XYZ file of C-alpha atoms in Angstrom:
104
model
C 30.269 -8.351 -6.371
C 26.479 -9.443 -4.135
C 24.318 -12.330 -5.587
C 20.130 -12.191 -5.165
C 18.322 -15.437 -6.056
C 14.618 -14.548 -6.300
C 12.086 -17.874 -7.794
C 10.029 -15.637 -10.017
C 11.402 -15.222 -13.635
C 9.145 -12.064 -13.640
C 10.231 -10.595 -10.704
C 14.580 -11.603 -11.626
C 13.939 -9.595 -15.361
C 12.187 -6.869 -13.644
C 14.799 -5.634 -11.211
C 17.071 -6.347 -14.379
C 15.100 -4.416 -16.685
C 14.312 -1.534 -13.560
C 10.396 -1.291 -14.531
C 7.890 -3.775 -15.224
C 3.716 -3.127 -16.795
C 3.522 -3.460 -13.043
C 3.442 -0.593 -10.711
C 4.087 -1.653 -7.607
C 6.938 -3.888 -9.748
C 8.099 -1.420 -11.117
C 7.725 0.761 -7.441
C 10.147 -2.604 -6.014
C 12.714 -2.258 -9.506
C 13.299 1.400 -8.814
C 13.739 1.107 -5.296
C 16.227 -1.768 -6.176
C 17.954 0.397 -8.246
C 18.140 3.137 -6.045
C 19.907 1.155 -3.213
C 22.296 -0.412 -5.498
C 23.126 3.331 -6.917
C 23.704 4.006 -3.260
C 26.173 1.209 -2.130
C 27.495 1.402 -5.928
C 27.133 -1.841 -6.035
C 27.078 -4.505 -8.426
C 24.332 -7.106 -7.587
C 23.980 -10.488 -9.500
C 20.608 -11.537 -10.322
C 19.686 -15.742 -10.629
C 16.569 -17.410 -10.347
C 16.949 -20.326 -7.315
C 13.722 -23.004 -7.482
C 11.679 -23.207 -4.539
C 13.163 -26.414 -3.190
C 16.751 -25.405 -3.378
C 15.487 -21.760 -2.146
C 17.082 -21.291 1.742
C 14.341 -18.233 2.121
C 11.537 -20.363 0.594
C 10.676 -21.789 4.536
C 11.281 -18.430 6.086
C 9.140 -16.330 3.756
C 6.325 -18.258 5.099
C 7.253 -18.015 8.207
C 8.583 -21.830 9.454
C 12.793 -20.382 10.619
C 13.035 -24.020 12.538
C 15.538 -25.405 10.051
C 17.581 -21.945 9.876
C 17.922 -21.321 13.461
C 18.931 -25.593 13.905
C 21.621 -24.185 12.103
C 22.540 -21.626 13.967
C 21.071 -18.416 12.323
C 20.635 -15.498 14.144
C 16.578 -14.552 14.414
C 16.927 -11.041 13.227
C 13.139 -10.807 12.513
C 12.688 -7.332 14.343
C 15.883 -5.714 11.842
C 14.473 -7.105 9.224
C 10.456 -6.127 9.759
C 12.294 -2.507 10.423
C 13.990 -2.367 7.316
C 10.221 -3.708 5.211
C 9.030 -0.880 6.662
C 10.961 1.356 5.276
C 11.000 -0.103 1.838
C 7.108 -0.298 2.157
C 7.285 4.106 2.655
C 9.314 4.191 0.024
C 7.046 2.240 -2.087
C 3.549 3.659 -1.149
C 6.149 7.197 -2.207
C 6.691 5.768 -5.418
C 3.384 4.210 -6.042
C 1.403 7.532 -5.272
C 3.384 9.005 -8.206
C 3.011 5.840 -10.631
C -0.377 4.146 -9.595
C -2.519 3.811 -12.670
C 0.362 4.480 -15.191
C 1.694 1.512 -15.590
C 2.088 1.217 -19.647
C 3.583 -1.189 -21.346
C 6.908 0.536 -22.584
C 8.319 0.001 -26.311
């Protein structure tokens, strides 16, 4: 079991449902499901507000507080991972761009 905290309700529910009316968010949700399925993992999704989110400052480029706590900077590895995710999203968006419709 893993835990994923997001600071956006829309993101949380899109990941939980596996789809969104927004094509980009839907591609991300589908990739999330593929990773969960591939890893045979279960992820608990919860919302955390920005003030309590330890990743909020790093997402804005400020890693100083985490470095002071002894965390290692893995930016290079994260960029490689993000590039892989983006390539997968672009492939999915090629299939779904402009076709995001509400589900019934």
